[in-house]
Amino acid sequence: EDKVVQSPLSLVVHEGDTVTLNCSYEVTNFRSLLWYKQEKKAPTFLFMLTSSGIEKKSGRLSSILDKKELFSILNITATQTGDSAVYLCAVLANQAGTALIFGKGTTLSVSS
Amino acid sequence: GAVVSQHPSRVICKSGTSVKIECRSLDFQATTMFWYRQFPKQSLMLMATSNEGSKATYEQGVEKDKFLINHASLTLSTLTVTSAHPEDSSFYICSASGHPSSTGGLNTEAFFGQGTRLTVV
């Protein structure tokens, strides 16, 4: 059975800290891995990773995929209170038109 | 990027009534649309996969007679919650997948509608 596992499930840090969120997966016919940020509405797309070892960056956020070890990390540096959210990892497998398989998410709380 | 629009964003209805939620792909042809449901503090759960012009495929445990899905065109899918009950109150989200050539090469599985928060009273 395909599955996506995120850790930790929740995390509390102080502003300015750096955090690393983990996502491991076991899926058949992996295509890509996606990270989303979800506040009180629909998820917002952050990154899509398809190739191993290539870091994607957007401001203070970065992510990388290891297809050999079947995991990805999402890094957030110099965290701000606005980073508080649920971060979802999802994997796209099989052929086009297949739904994403989501992890349970990591709830990040950044205190000032 | 590809845009998926979902409407309404919030709806309150009485128990026993039906509610229709629309999901539109605004700038590409969506051959497949997905409907998810999310309970508080939980991740997204796939309800059904909808292919244009054919019947939707429902996930195990999702009642197809209660959650009617119609995907009549390449830009519109609708989810109708029939005879709604308070336990149907949830956050419903759609996403759309299109043929790469119609989306400028973007992988449209990456984009969601804004979500609909349904409250049944």
Tab-separated table of C-alpha atoms in Angstrom:
chain	number	residue	atom	x	y	z
A	1	GLU	CA	0.000	0.000	0.000
A	2	ASP	CA	1.314	3.420	-0.954
A	3	LYS	CA	2.061	5.672	1.992
A	4	VAL	CA	3.603	8.998	2.908
A	5	VAL	CA	4.904	9.602	6.427
A	6	GLN	CA	5.774	13.006	7.814
A	7	SER	CA	7.717	13.815	10.944
A	8	PRO	CA	7.519	15.379	13.368
A	9	LEU	CA	3.747	15.688	13.586
A	10	SER	CA	4.106	18.968	15.454
A	11	LEU	CA	6.878	21.371	16.243
A	12	VAL	CA	7.156	24.524	18.348
A	13	VAL	CA	10.061	26.913	17.771
A	14	HIS	CA	11.047	30.506	18.462
A	15	GLU	CA	11.285	33.172	15.828
A	16	GLY	CA	14.627	33.056	14.109
A	17	ASP	CA	15.124	29.329	14.540
A	18	THR	CA	15.754	27.021	11.595
A	19	VAL	CA	13.501	23.999	11.196
A	20	THR	CA	13.675	20.838	9.123
A	21	LEU	CA	10.538	18.918	8.255
A	22	ASN	CA	10.775	15.341	7.049
A	23	CYS	CA	8.768	13.318	4.572
A	24	SER	CA	9.387	9.671	3.695
A	25	TYR	CA	7.426	7.670	1.194
A	26	GLU	CA	6.757	4.210	-0.143
A	27	VAL	CA	4.900	4.311	-3.414
A	28	THR	CA	4.721	2.364	-6.615
A	29	ASN	CA	5.890	4.195	-9.729
A	30	PHE	CA	6.946	7.426	-8.048
A	31	ARG	CA	6.607	10.519	-10.225
A	32	SER	CA	7.089	13.534	-7.993
A	33	LEU	CA	6.871	14.844	-4.427
A	34	LEU	CA	5.115	18.048	-3.498
A	35	TRP	CA	5.177	20.300	-0.451
A	36	TYR	CA	2.263	22.510	0.568
A	37	LYS	CA	1.622	25.055	3.292
A	38	GLN	CA	-1.845	25.082	4.753
A	39	GLU	CA	-3.232	27.759	7.018
A	40	LYS	CA	-6.963	28.100	7.540
A	41	LYS	CA	-7.866	27.431	3.948
A	42	ALA	CA	-6.800	25.325	0.981
A	43	PRO	CA	-3.150	24.251	0.705
A	44	THR	CA	-0.738	26.600	-0.996
A	45	PHE	CA	1.781	25.012	-3.319
A	46	LEU	CA	5.423	25.370	-2.276
A	47	PHE	CA	7.604	22.974	-4.242
A	48	MET	CA	7.457	20.076	-6.609
A	49	LEU	CA	10.485	17.755	-6.658
A	50	THR	CA	11.108	15.182	-9.320
A	51	SER	CA	14.862	14.698	-9.447
A	52	SER	CA	17.196	13.626	-6.664
A	53	GLY	CA	19.737	15.974	-5.193
A	54	ILE	CA	18.503	19.198	-6.759
A	55	GLU	CA	17.618	21.761	-4.133
A	56	LYS	CA	14.707	24.045	-4.774
A	57	LYS	CA	14.640	27.390	-3.003
A	58	SER	CA	12.087	30.087	-2.465
A	59	GLY	CA	13.165	32.791	-0.054
A	60	ARG	CA	13.752	31.227	3.344
A	61	LEU	CA	12.310	27.895	2.269
A	62	SER	CA	14.196	25.144	0.522
A	63	SER	CA	13.591	21.509	-0.208
A	64	ILE	CA	15.463	18.527	-1.577
A	65	LEU	CA	14.570	15.011	-2.611
A	66	ASP	CA	16.504	11.771	-2.149
A	67	LYS	CA	14.999	9.141	-4.422
A	68	LYS	CA	17.422	6.478	-3.266
A	69	GLU	CA	16.479	6.793	0.386
A	70	LEU	CA	12.869	7.742	-0.455
A	71	PHE	CA	12.583	10.938	1.499
A	72	SER	CA	12.475	14.684	1.248
A	73	ILE	CA	13.143	17.527	3.657
A	74	LEU	CA	11.722	21.007	3.830
A	75	ASN	CA	13.928	23.604	5.499
A	76	ILE	CA	12.778	26.934	6.813
A	77	THR	CA	15.473	29.333	7.996
A	78	ALA	CA	15.013	32.399	10.212
A	79	THR	CA	11.453	31.381	10.988
A	80	GLN	CA	8.770	34.013	11.453
A	81	THR	CA	5.373	33.844	13.140
A	82	GLY	CA	3.820	33.885	9.672
A	83	ASP	CA	5.405	30.520	9.000
A	84	SER	CA	3.059	28.941	11.528
A	85	ALA	CA	0.964	26.492	9.542
A	86	VAL	CA	0.502	22.862	8.669
A	87	TYR	CA	3.026	21.675	6.120
A	88	LEU	CA	1.789	18.860	3.923
A	89	CYS	CA	3.895	16.489	1.905
A	90	ALA	CA	2.258	14.645	-0.977
A	91	VAL	CA	3.451	12.155	-3.552
A	92	LEU	CA	2.266	11.737	-7.080
A	93	ALA	CA	2.542	8.172	-8.333
A	94	ASN	CA	1.552	6.138	-11.351
A	95	GLN	CA	0.193	7.591	-14.522
A	96	ALA	CA	-1.176	11.034	-15.228
A	97	GLY	CA	-4.562	11.684	-13.670
A	98	THR	CA	-3.757	9.940	-10.384
A	99	ALA	CA	-4.548	11.754	-7.166
A	100	LEU	CA	-1.916	12.865	-4.685
A	101	ILE	CA	-1.150	10.723	-1.658
A	102	PHE	CA	-0.855	12.963	1.381
A	103	GLY	CA	1.036	12.618	4.612
A	104	LYS	CA	-0.659	13.645	7.854
A	105	GLY	CA	1.186	16.942	7.916
A	106	THR	CA	3.528	18.708	10.344
A	107	THR	CA	2.017	21.467	12.442
A	108	LEU	CA	4.598	24.198	12.921
A	109	SER	CA	4.102	26.876	15.560
A	110	VAL	CA	6.525	29.792	15.646
A	111	SER	CA	6.413	31.924	18.772
A	112	SER	CA	7.654	35.490	18.974
B	1	GLY	CA	0.487	29.156	-13.238
B	2	ALA	CA	-2.577	27.036	-13.742
B	3	VAL	CA	-5.598	28.371	-11.874
B	4	VAL	CA	-8.352	26.360	-10.266
B	5	SER	CA	-11.341	28.233	-8.898
B	6	GLN	CA	-13.756	26.744	-6.370
B	7	HIS	CA	-17.089	28.230	-5.373
B	8	PRO	CA	-18.563	28.910	-2.886
B	9	SER	CA	-15.791	29.375	-0.335
B	10	ARG	CA	-18.203	29.040	2.554
B	11	VAL	CA	-21.741	27.731	2.844
B	12	ILE	CA	-24.136	27.101	5.694
B	13	CYS	CA	-27.162	24.960	4.987
B	14	LYS	CA	-29.964	23.277	6.855
B	15	SER	CA	-30.003	19.578	7.526
B	16	GLY	CA	-31.737	17.679	4.727
B	17	THR	CA	-30.959	20.168	1.976
B	18	SER	CA	-28.491	19.732	-0.882
B	19	VAL	CA	-25.421	21.828	-1.584
B	20	LYS	CA	-23.545	22.139	-4.855
B	21	ILE	CA	-19.851	23.023	-4.990
B	22	GLU	CA	-18.231	24.037	-8.267
B	23	CYS	CA	-14.649	23.556	-9.329
B	24	ARG	CA	-13.419	25.288	-12.462
B	25	SER	CA	-10.117	25.226	-14.288
B	26	LEU	CA	-9.728	28.773	-15.534
B	27	ASP	CA	-6.852	28.580	-17.977
B	28	PHE	CA	-6.457	24.949	-18.981
B	29	GLN	CA	-8.473	21.910	-19.886
B	30	ALA	CA	-8.881	19.644	-16.889
B	31	THR	CA	-9.301	16.069	-18.008
B	32	THR	CA	-9.343	14.860	-14.417
B	33	MET	CA	-10.521	16.526	-11.237
B	34	PHE	CA	-10.107	15.301	-7.702
B	35	TRP	CA	-12.320	15.963	-4.711
B	36	TYR	CA	-10.863	15.888	-1.224
B	37	ARG	CA	-12.363	16.243	2.209
B	38	GLN	CA	-10.550	17.509	5.249
B	39	PHE	CA	-11.697	17.254	8.841
B	40	PRO	CA	-10.256	19.581	11.486
B	41	LYS	CA	-6.619	18.887	12.284
B	42	GLN	CA	-6.452	16.073	9.748
B	43	SER	CA	-4.889	15.737	6.337
B	44	LEU	CA	-6.713	15.693	3.038
B	45	MET	CA	-8.608	12.547	2.201
B	46	LEU	CA	-9.413	11.735	-1.396
B	47	MET	CA	-13.127	11.240	-1.949
B	48	ALA	CA	-13.354	10.677	-5.674
B	49	THR	CA	-11.648	11.077	-9.017
B	50	SER	CA	-13.687	12.632	-11.783
B	51	ASN	CA	-12.875	12.220	-15.471
B	52	GLU	CA	-14.548	14.433	-18.030
B	53	GLY	CA	-17.454	12.720	-19.698
B	54	SER	CA	-17.463	9.590	-17.550
B	55	LYS	CA	-18.613	8.460	-14.131
B	56	ALA	CA	-16.538	9.386	-11.123
B	57	THR	CA	-14.488	6.803	-9.269
B	58	TYR	CA	-15.195	6.900	-5.554
B	59	GLU	CA	-12.830	5.899	-2.796
B	60	GLN	CA	-13.825	3.151	-0.424
B	61	GLY	CA	-16.276	4.343	2.180
B	62	VAL	CA	-17.533	7.344	0.194
B	63	GLU	CA	-21.233	7.105	-0.675
B	64	LYS	CA	-21.686	7.905	-4.343
B	65	ASP	CA	-25.413	8.561	-3.924
B	66	LYS	CA	-24.689	11.116	-1.238
B	67	PHE	CA	-21.784	12.870	-2.907
B	68	LEU	CA	-22.818	13.329	-6.527
B	69	ILE	CA	-20.013	14.320	-8.860
B	70	ASN	CA	-20.521	15.631	-12.355
B	71	HIS	CA	-17.697	16.465	-14.763
B	72	ALA	CA	-19.613	17.501	-17.831
B	73	SER	CA	-16.961	19.685	-19.431
B	74	LEU	CA	-13.205	20.064	-19.520
B	75	THR	CA	-13.364	23.118	-17.262
B	76	LEU	CA	-16.045	22.290	-14.713
B	77	SER	CA	-16.695	19.620	-12.123
B	78	THR	CA	-19.382	19.820	-9.461
B	79	LEU	CA	-19.801	18.047	-6.148
B	80	THR	CA	-23.326	17.930	-4.744
B	81	VAL	CA	-23.787	16.919	-1.141
B	82	THR	CA	-27.314	15.552	-1.043
B	83	SER	CA	-29.553	15.452	2.024
B	84	ALA	CA	-26.807	17.041	4.068
B	85	HIS	CA	-26.367	16.146	7.722
B	86	PRO	CA	-24.275	17.873	10.406
B	87	GLU	CA	-21.638	15.136	10.108
B	88	ASP	CA	-21.100	16.237	6.495
B	89	SER	CA	-19.742	19.532	7.814
B	90	SER	CA	-16.179	19.678	6.586
B	91	PHE	CA	-13.722	21.425	4.303
B	92	TYR	CA	-14.044	20.246	0.705
B	93	ILE	CA	-11.236	20.907	-1.767
B	94	CYS	CA	-10.862	20.154	-5.455
B	95	SER	CA	-7.785	19.928	-7.610
B	96	ALA	CA	-7.479	19.539	-11.345
B	97	SER	CA	-5.180	17.704	-13.683
B	98	GLY	CA	-4.747	18.671	-17.309
B	99	HIS	CA	-2.903	17.459	-20.347
B	100	PRO	CA	0.591	18.903	-20.212
B	101	SER	CA	0.290	20.531	-23.633
B	102	SER	CA	-2.757	22.494	-22.507
B	103	THR	CA	-1.072	23.748	-19.365
B	104	GLY	CA	2.204	25.024	-20.737
B	105	GLY	CA	3.964	21.999	-19.311
B	106	LEU	CA	2.871	22.738	-15.743
B	107	ASN	CA	1.991	19.749	-13.634
B	108	THR	CA	-1.513	20.734	-12.674
B	109	GLU	CA	-1.841	18.185	-9.915
B	110	ALA	CA	0.023	20.801	-7.913
B	111	PHE	CA	-2.857	23.307	-7.806
B	112	PHE	CA	-5.956	23.324	-5.682
B	113	GLY	CA	-9.129	25.296	-5.602
B	114	GLN	CA	-9.654	27.620	-2.664
B	115	GLY	CA	-11.749	25.094	-0.775
B	116	THR	CA	-15.330	25.202	0.492
B	117	ARG	CA	-16.148	25.156	4.168
B	118	LEU	CA	-19.518	23.482	4.560
B	119	THR	CA	-21.474	23.805	7.781
B	120	VAL	CA	-24.714	21.878	8.120
B	121	VAL	CA	-26.973	23.065	10.924
